[in-house]
């Protein structure tokens, strides 16, 4: 009998398995596909690889100003995808070796819950004391004519998309990152979003700044549009009372993701398919059954999935919870990048520093962007919004400060190295009291 059986080997599943093994629990990890789940194989890592390739290609426009001259520079998309596959394979191999080294029993096949403490997988019935459901998610289908046959983000990352005119339905994180990639490789891109702005979950300033950059790059950003039908080479939508048909060479639909919880036997333990309700320790309503990642309620982010699984394992092992699930940084890896964390409500005290006044930002060829921090009336950091090249590497300091209840003046009082991007964090914190050095 195993102490824990985990369904799904994605960021929640494999991380939970490794942590449980390190805590001395016997673990079986059930995975029907590739270890690493969506994030490693069809999401986070592949998109960032492609974005790196397109960023490098687009940077040729700046080479001459930096003293670098080259001619006949071309983009080899097959080469970009080959690089992506090498990175994914390397990381996946690393995770597989960790699973093996941890003494975790890896069961290849589809798992199904037969009852409390009983899972069928790999042609056998596995007895266990606890179950962690971490079966992840799949791309949502747009409920319109042609929606079921549409190309998804999974498809777009599996092989190069052909054609010079690309329409993307969905202006969320995935849609914006794909728009950035396709635009960077020289395609004509149309980005269609139902809400009144792209990146609806983020602050309005972040959305408007990214939309402005996209439009400057000739990306056609269409908001407030309700898609009514689509095919392989067209999208039809309604906007402001008018019907529009957009012809293109390829359509990619990126309208969110839905949990993969159907067909895994939840009904056998009294739970329903869909996003599974959990408490603060990721326990379901059934004793001994936990859920984490996209299969459970909460934020659909890989790092949240991992944190949730670790918290569940801590609970199984009888350890006190160590992770604050309320402070979750979010990043969009466009160019420039977008990042946010914590509470960014109107009415809070703010400090803001423009990256155009940061030396390292200018050295890196970027003069656009900002760091904005939000504080309560006592000066304690509550949230932050960041926009600019490289801000994904700055959000961690602010997330730590927010989680620890640190004041802006305390962050500012820490000596930040120069020249760096992250010294802009200190300047933004200084600006809460109007004391930023490089700001009038």
Coordinates of C-alpha atoms in Angstrom, one line a residue:
X1 CA 0.0 0.0 0.0
X2 CA 1.3 3.5 -0.9
X3 CA 1.0 6.5 1.3
X4 CA 0.1 8.6 -1.7
X5 CA -1.0 8.0 -5.3
X6 CA -0.9 11.1 -7.6
X7 CA -2.9 11.3 -10.8
X8 CA -1.0 13.4 -13.3
X9 CA 2.7 14.2 -13.7
X10 CA 2.5 17.9 -14.4
X11 CA 3.9 20.8 -12.2
X12 CA 1.5 19.8 -9.4
X13 CA 1.9 16.1 -9.7
X14 CA 5.6 15.6 -10.1
X15 CA 6.5 18.3 -7.6
X16 CA 4.1 16.8 -5.1
X17 CA 5.6 13.3 -5.7
X18 CA 9.2 14.5 -5.2
X19 CA 8.4 16.4 -2.0
X20 CA 6.4 13.4 -0.6
X21 CA 9.3 11.1 -1.3
X22 CA 11.7 13.4 0.4
X23 CA 9.5 13.4 3.4
X24 CA 9.6 9.6 3.6
X25 CA 6.3 8.8 2.0
X26 CA 5.8 5.9 -0.4
X27 CA 4.5 7.4 -3.7
X28 CA 3.0 6.2 -7.0
X29 CA 2.8 8.7 -9.8
X30 CA 0.4 8.0 -12.6
X31 CA 0.9 9.7 -15.9
X32 CA -0.5 8.7 -19.3
X33 CA 1.6 11.1 -21.3
X34 CA 4.9 13.0 -20.9
X35 CA 6.1 13.9 -17.4
X36 CA 5.9 17.7 -17.0
X37 CA 2.4 18.1 -18.1
X38 CA 1.1 21.1 -20.1
X39 CA 3.6 23.6 -18.7
X40 CA 6.7 21.7 -19.7
X41 CA 5.5 20.1 -22.9
X42 CA 2.8 22.3 -24.4
X43 CA 2.8 25.6 -22.6
X44 CA 5.1 27.7 -20.4
X45 CA 8.5 26.3 -21.6
X46 CA 7.7 25.9 -25.3
X47 CA 6.2 29.4 -25.7
X48 CA 9.2 31.0 -23.9
X49 CA 11.6 29.2 -26.2
X50 CA 9.8 30.4 -29.3
X51 CA 9.5 33.9 -27.9
X52 CA 13.3 33.9 -27.3
X53 CA 13.9 33.0 -30.9
X54 CA 11.5 35.7 -32.3
X55 CA 13.0 38.3 -29.9
X56 CA 16.5 37.6 -31.2
X57 CA 15.3 37.8 -34.8
X58 CA 13.4 41.1 -34.2
X59 CA 16.4 42.6 -32.4
X60 CA 18.2 42.7 -35.8
X61 CA 16.5 46.1 -36.3
X62 CA 18.8 47.5 -33.5
X63 CA 22.1 45.8 -34.4
X64 CA 23.4 48.6 -36.6
X65 CA 23.0 51.2 -33.8
X66 CA 25.0 48.9 -31.5
X67 CA 27.8 48.6 -34.1
X68 CA 26.8 45.1 -35.3
X69 CA 26.3 44.7 -39.1
X70 CA 24.9 41.6 -40.8
X71 CA 23.1 41.0 -44.0
X72 CA 20.6 38.4 -45.2
X73 CA 19.4 37.5 -41.7
X74 CA 16.5 35.0 -42.0
X75 CA 14.2 33.2 -39.5
X76 CA 14.3 29.4 -39.7
X77 CA 11.1 28.4 -37.9
X78 CA 11.9 24.7 -38.1
X79 CA 15.1 25.5 -36.3
X80 CA 13.3 27.5 -33.6
X81 CA 10.9 24.6 -33.0
X82 CA 13.9 22.1 -32.9
X83 CA 15.5 24.3 -30.2
X84 CA 12.2 24.3 -28.3
X85 CA 12.1 20.5 -28.5
X86 CA 15.7 20.2 -27.3
X87 CA 15.0 22.4 -24.2
X88 CA 11.8 20.5 -23.4
X89 CA 13.5 17.1 -23.8
X90 CA 16.3 18.2 -21.5
X91 CA 14.0 19.5 -18.8
X92 CA 11.7 16.5 -19.0
X93 CA 14.7 14.2 -18.8
X94 CA 15.8 16.0 -15.6
X95 CA 12.4 15.6 -14.0
X96 CA 12.2 11.9 -14.9
X97 CA 15.6 11.4 -13.3
X98 CA 14.5 13.1 -10.2
X99 CA 11.4 10.9 -10.0
X100 CA 13.5 7.8 -10.4
X101 CA 16.1 8.9 -7.9
X102 CA 13.4 9.6 -5.4
X103 CA 12.3 6.0 -5.4
X104 CA 8.9 7.1 -6.8
X105 CA 6.9 4.4 -8.6
X106 CA 6.0 5.8 -12.0
X107 CA 2.9 4.1 -13.5
X108 CA 2.5 4.7 -17.2
X109 CA -1.2 4.8 -18.2
X110 CA -4.5 6.5 -17.5
X111 CA -5.6 6.5 -13.8
X112 CA -9.1 6.1 -12.5
X113 CA -10.3 6.4 -9.0
X114 CA -12.3 3.3 -8.0
X115 CA -13.0 4.4 -4.5
X116 CA -11.4 6.0 -1.5
X117 CA -7.9 4.6 -1.3
X118 CA -8.2 2.6 -4.6
X119 CA -6.9 3.7 -8.0
X120 CA -6.8 1.7 -11.2
X121 CA -3.8 2.4 -13.4
X122 CA -1.5 0.5 -15.7
X123 CA -3.7 -2.6 -15.7
X124 CA -3.6 -3.0 -11.9
X125 CA -5.4 -1.7 -8.8
X126 CA -3.3 0.4 -6.5
X127 CA -4.2 0.6 -2.8
X128 CA -3.2 3.9 -1.0
X129 CA -3.9 6.0 2.0
X130 CA -4.2 9.3 0.1
X131 CA -4.9 10.4 -3.4
X132 CA -3.9 13.7 -5.0
X133 CA -5.7 14.6 -8.2
X134 CA -3.4 16.7 -10.4
X135 CA -4.7 15.9 -13.9
X136 CA -4.3 19.4 -15.3
X137 CA -6.3 21.1 -18.0
X138 CA -6.8 21.2 -21.8
X139 CA -7.6 24.2 -24.1
X140 CA -11.2 25.4 -24.0
X141 CA -13.3 25.1 -27.1
X142 CA -15.0 28.2 -28.4
X143 CA -18.8 27.3 -28.5
X144 CA -19.4 28.6 -32.1
X145 CA -19.6 27.2 -35.5
X146 CA -16.2 25.7 -36.3
X147 CA -15.0 26.0 -32.8
X148 CA -14.5 22.3 -32.2
X149 CA -12.2 21.9 -35.2
X150 CA -10.2 25.1 -34.5
X151 CA -6.4 25.1 -34.0
X152 CA -5.5 25.5 -30.3
X153 CA -2.4 26.7 -28.6
X154 CA -1.4 23.1 -28.1
X155 CA -1.5 22.6 -31.9
X156 CA 0.4 25.8 -32.5
X157 CA 3.2 24.7 -30.3
X158 CA 3.3 21.2 -31.7
X159 CA 4.5 22.3 -35.1
X160 CA 5.1 25.5 -37.0
X161 CA 2.0 27.4 -38.2
X162 CA 2.1 28.1 -41.9
X163 CA 1.0 31.3 -43.6
X164 CA 1.8 35.0 -43.3
X165 CA -1.6 36.1 -41.9
X166 CA -2.5 34.8 -38.4
X167 CA -5.7 35.5 -36.5
X168 CA -5.7 34.8 -32.8
X169 CA -8.9 34.5 -30.9
X170 CA -8.4 35.4 -27.2
X171 CA -6.4 38.3 -25.8
X172 CA -5.4 36.7 -22.6
X173 CA -1.9 35.6 -21.6
X174 CA -1.6 32.8 -24.1
X175 CA -3.1 34.8 -27.0
X176 CA -0.8 37.8 -26.3
X177 CA 2.3 35.7 -26.1
X178 CA 1.4 34.0 -29.4
X179 CA 0.7 37.3 -31.0
X180 CA 4.1 38.6 -29.9
X181 CA 5.8 35.5 -31.3
X182 CA 4.0 35.5 -34.7
X183 CA 4.6 39.3 -35.1
X184 CA 8.2 38.9 -34.2
X185 CA 8.7 36.4 -37.0
X186 CA 7.3 38.8 -39.6
X187 CA 3.6 37.7 -39.8
X188 CA 0.6 39.9 -40.1
X189 CA -1.3 39.3 -36.8
X190 CA -4.9 40.1 -35.7
X191 CA -5.6 39.6 -32.0
X192 CA -9.4 39.4 -31.2
X193 CA -10.7 39.7 -27.6
X194 CA -14.2 39.6 -26.3
X195 CA -13.6 41.9 -23.4
X196 CA -13.0 45.7 -23.8
X197 CA -9.2 45.3 -23.4
X198 CA -6.5 42.6 -23.8
X199 CA -5.2 40.9 -20.6
X200 CA -8.6 41.5 -18.7
X201 CA -7.3 40.1 -15.4
X202 CA -4.5 42.6 -15.2
X203 CA -4.6 46.3 -14.4
X204 CA -5.9 48.7 -17.1
X205 CA -2.6 50.5 -17.3
X206 CA -0.7 47.3 -18.1
X207 CA -3.3 46.3 -20.7
X208 CA -3.3 49.7 -22.4
X209 CA 0.5 49.8 -22.4
X210 CA 0.9 46.4 -24.1
X211 CA -1.9 47.2 -26.6
X212 CA -0.1 50.4 -27.6
X213 CA 3.2 48.4 -28.2
X214 CA 1.3 45.8 -30.2
X215 CA -0.4 48.4 -32.4
X216 CA 3.0 50.1 -32.9
X217 CA 4.2 46.8 -34.3
X218 CA 1.2 46.7 -36.6
X219 CA -0.6 44.0 -34.6
X220 CA -4.3 44.6 -35.2
X221 CA -5.8 44.6 -31.7
X222 CA -9.6 44.1 -31.8
X223 CA -11.4 44.3 -28.5
X224 CA -15.1 44.1 -27.6
X225 CA -15.6 41.5 -30.3
X226 CA -17.8 38.5 -30.1
X227 CA -16.7 35.7 -32.4
X228 CA -19.7 34.0 -34.1
X229 CA -17.9 31.6 -36.5
X230 CA -14.5 30.5 -37.6
X231 CA -12.7 28.2 -40.0
X232 CA -9.2 27.3 -41.0
X233 CA -8.8 30.6 -42.9
X234 CA -11.3 33.1 -41.5
X235 CA -12.9 34.5 -38.3
X236 CA -16.3 36.1 -38.2
X237 CA -17.2 38.4 -35.3
X238 CA -19.6 41.1 -34.2
X239 CA -18.4 44.4 -32.9
X240 CA -20.2 47.7 -32.2
X241 CA -23.3 46.4 -33.9
X242 CA -21.4 45.4 -37.1
X243 CA -20.6 42.0 -38.5
X244 CA -17.0 41.5 -39.6
X245 CA -15.2 38.7 -41.5
X246 CA -11.5 38.5 -41.1
X247 CA -9.7 36.4 -43.8
X248 CA -6.3 34.9 -42.9
X249 CA -4.0 32.0 -43.5
X250 CA -4.5 30.4 -40.0
X251 CA -6.6 30.8 -36.9
X252 CA -5.4 30.0 -33.4
X253 CA -8.0 29.9 -30.6
X254 CA -6.7 30.7 -27.1
X255 CA -9.7 31.3 -24.9
X256 CA -8.6 29.7 -21.7
X257 CA -8.4 26.2 -20.4
X258 CA -10.7 23.7 -18.8
X259 CA -9.9 21.0 -16.2
X260 CA -9.3 17.4 -17.2
X261 CA -11.4 15.8 -14.5
X262 CA -13.9 13.8 -16.6
X263 CA -13.4 10.1 -16.8
X264 CA -11.1 9.8 -13.8
X265 CA -13.7 8.3 -11.5
X266 CA -14.6 11.2 -9.3
X267 CA -18.2 10.0 -9.3
X268 CA -17.0 6.9 -7.5
X269 CA -16.1 9.0 -4.4
X270 CA -19.0 11.4 -4.6
X271 CA -17.3 14.3 -6.4
X272 CA -18.3 16.0 -9.7
X273 CA -16.2 16.6 -12.7
X274 CA -15.1 20.2 -13.3
X275 CA -12.8 22.3 -11.1
X276 CA -12.7 20.5 -7.8
X277 CA -13.5 22.4 -4.7
X278 CA -10.7 22.4 -2.1
X279 CA -9.9 24.0 1.3
X280 CA -6.8 25.9 2.2
X281 CA -4.7 22.7 2.4
X282 CA -6.1 21.4 -0.9
X283 CA -8.3 18.8 0.7
X284 CA -11.5 17.9 -1.1
X285 CA -14.8 17.1 0.6
X286 CA -13.7 13.5 0.7
X287 CA -11.2 12.5 3.5
X288 CA -7.9 11.4 2.1
X289 CA -8.5 12.9 -1.3
X290 CA -6.7 16.1 -2.4
X291 CA -6.6 18.1 -5.6
X292 CA -4.2 20.7 -6.9
X293 CA -3.2 22.5 -10.1
X294 CA -5.7 23.3 -12.9
X295 CA -7.9 20.4 -11.8
X296 CA -8.7 22.3 -8.6
X297 CA -10.2 25.6 -7.8
X298 CA -7.8 28.5 -7.7
X299 CA -5.3 30.3 -9.9
X300 CA -4.4 28.5 -13.2
X301 CA -0.6 29.0 -13.1
X302 CA 2.1 26.4 -13.0
X303 CA 3.8 27.9 -9.9
X304 CA 0.5 28.0 -8.1
X305 CA -0.1 24.4 -9.0
X306 CA 3.3 23.4 -7.6
X307 CA 2.7 25.4 -4.4
X308 CA -0.7 23.8 -3.9
X309 CA 0.6 20.3 -4.3
X310 CA 3.4 21.0 -1.8
X311 CA 0.9 22.3 0.6
X312 CA -1.2 19.2 0.2
X313 CA 1.8 17.0 0.8
X314 CA 2.7 18.9 3.9
X315 CA -0.8 18.3 5.2
X316 CA -0.6 14.6 4.4
X317 CA 2.8 14.4 6.2
X318 CA 1.5 16.2 9.2
X319 CA 3.6 19.3 8.7
X320 CA 2.4 22.8 9.3
X321 CA 1.5 24.8 6.1
X322 CA 4.5 26.8 4.9
X323 CA 3.3 28.4 1.7
X324 CA 1.2 31.6 1.6
X325 CA -1.2 30.9 -1.3
X326 CA -2.6 34.5 -1.3
X327 CA 0.5 36.1 -2.9
X328 CA 0.8 34.8 -6.5
X329 CA 2.9 36.6 -9.0
X330 CA 1.7 36.6 -12.6
X331 CA 3.9 37.2 -15.7
X332 CA 3.2 37.7 -19.4
X333 CA 6.3 37.0 -21.4
X334 CA 5.6 39.4 -24.2
X335 CA 8.1 42.1 -25.3
X336 CA 8.0 44.1 -23.1
X337 CA 7.0 41.8 -20.3
X338 CA 4.0 42.3 -18.0
X339 CA 4.0 41.3 -14.3
X340 CA 1.7 41.8 -11.3
X341 CA 1.4 40.6 -7.8
X342 CA -0.8 41.3 -4.8
X343 CA -3.5 44.0 -4.3
X344 CA -3.4 46.9 -6.8
X345 CA -6.7 48.5 -6.0
X346 CA -7.4 52.2 -6.5
X347 CA -7.1 54.3 -3.4
X348 CA -3.8 52.7 -2.2
X349 CA -0.7 54.8 -1.9
X350 CA 1.6 54.3 -4.9
X351 CA 5.1 54.9 -6.0
X352 CA 6.2 54.7 -9.6
X353 CA 9.5 54.7 -11.4
X354 CA 10.0 54.8 -15.2
X355 CA 12.5 52.3 -16.7
X356 CA 13.6 55.0 -19.2
X357 CA 15.5 56.5 -16.3
X358 CA 17.3 53.2 -15.5
X359 CA 20.8 52.8 -16.8
X360 CA 20.7 49.0 -17.3
X361 CA 17.4 49.3 -19.1
X362 CA 18.9 51.8 -21.6
X363 CA 22.0 49.6 -22.0
X364 CA 19.7 46.7 -22.9
X365 CA 18.1 48.8 -25.6
X366 CA 14.8 49.5 -23.9
X367 CA 13.5 52.9 -22.7
X368 CA 9.9 51.9 -22.1
X369 CA 8.3 50.6 -19.0
X370 CA 7.7 51.2 -15.3
X371 CA 7.7 49.7 -11.8
X372 CA 4.6 50.7 -9.7
X373 CA 4.1 49.7 -6.1
X374 CA 1.0 49.9 -4.0
X375 CA 1.0 50.4 -0.2
X376 CA -1.5 50.8 2.6
X377 CA -1.7 53.9 4.7
X378 CA 1.2 52.7 6.9
X379 CA 3.5 52.2 3.9
X380 CA 3.3 48.4 3.9
X381 CA 3.6 46.9 0.4
X382 CA 0.3 45.4 -0.8
X383 CA 0.9 44.9 -4.5
X384 CA 2.9 45.8 -7.6
X385 CA 2.6 46.2 -11.4
X386 CA 5.5 46.0 -13.7
X387 CA 5.9 46.6 -17.4
X388 CA 9.1 46.4 -19.4
X389 CA 11.9 44.3 -20.7
X390 CA 13.1 41.8 -18.0
X391 CA 10.5 42.6 -15.3
X392 CA 9.8 38.9 -14.9
X393 CA 13.0 38.7 -12.9
X394 CA 12.0 41.7 -10.7
X395 CA 8.6 40.5 -9.5
X396 CA 10.2 38.0 -7.0
X397 CA 11.6 40.7 -4.7
X398 CA 8.3 42.4 -4.5
X399 CA 6.3 39.2 -3.9
X400 CA 8.6 38.4 -1.0
X401 CA 8.2 41.8 0.5
X402 CA 4.4 41.7 0.1
X403 CA 4.2 38.2 1.7
X404 CA 6.4 39.3 4.6
X405 CA 4.5 42.5 5.2
X406 CA 7.5 44.7 4.6
X407 CA 7.2 48.4 4.1
X408 CA 8.3 50.2 1.0
X409 CA 10.8 52.3 2.9
X410 CA 12.4 49.1 4.2
X411 CA 12.9 47.7 0.7
X412 CA 14.3 51.1 -0.4
X413 CA 16.7 50.9 2.5
X414 CA 18.4 47.8 1.2
X415 CA 21.4 48.7 -1.0
X416 CA 20.6 47.6 -4.6
X417 CA 23.5 46.9 -7.0
X418 CA 24.2 49.4 -9.8
X419 CA 23.7 49.2 -12.7
X420 CA 20.8 46.7 -12.5
X421 CA 17.2 46.6 -13.5
X422 CA 16.2 45.7 -10.0
X423 CA 17.4 49.0 -8.5
X424 CA 14.3 50.4 -10.1
X425 CA 12.3 48.5 -7.5
X426 CA 14.1 50.5 -4.8
X427 CA 13.4 53.8 -6.6
X428 CA 9.7 52.9 -7.0
X429 CA 9.5 52.2 -3.2
X430 CA 11.3 55.5 -2.5
X431 CA 8.7 57.3 -4.6
X432 CA 6.0 56.3 -2.2
X433 CA 7.3 59.1 -0.1
X434 CA 8.4 61.2 -3.0
X435 CA 12.1 60.5 -2.5
X436 CA 13.2 58.7 -5.7
X437 CA 16.6 59.9 -6.7
X438 CA 16.2 59.7 -10.5
X439 CA 12.7 61.2 -10.7
X440 CA 11.7 64.9 -10.6

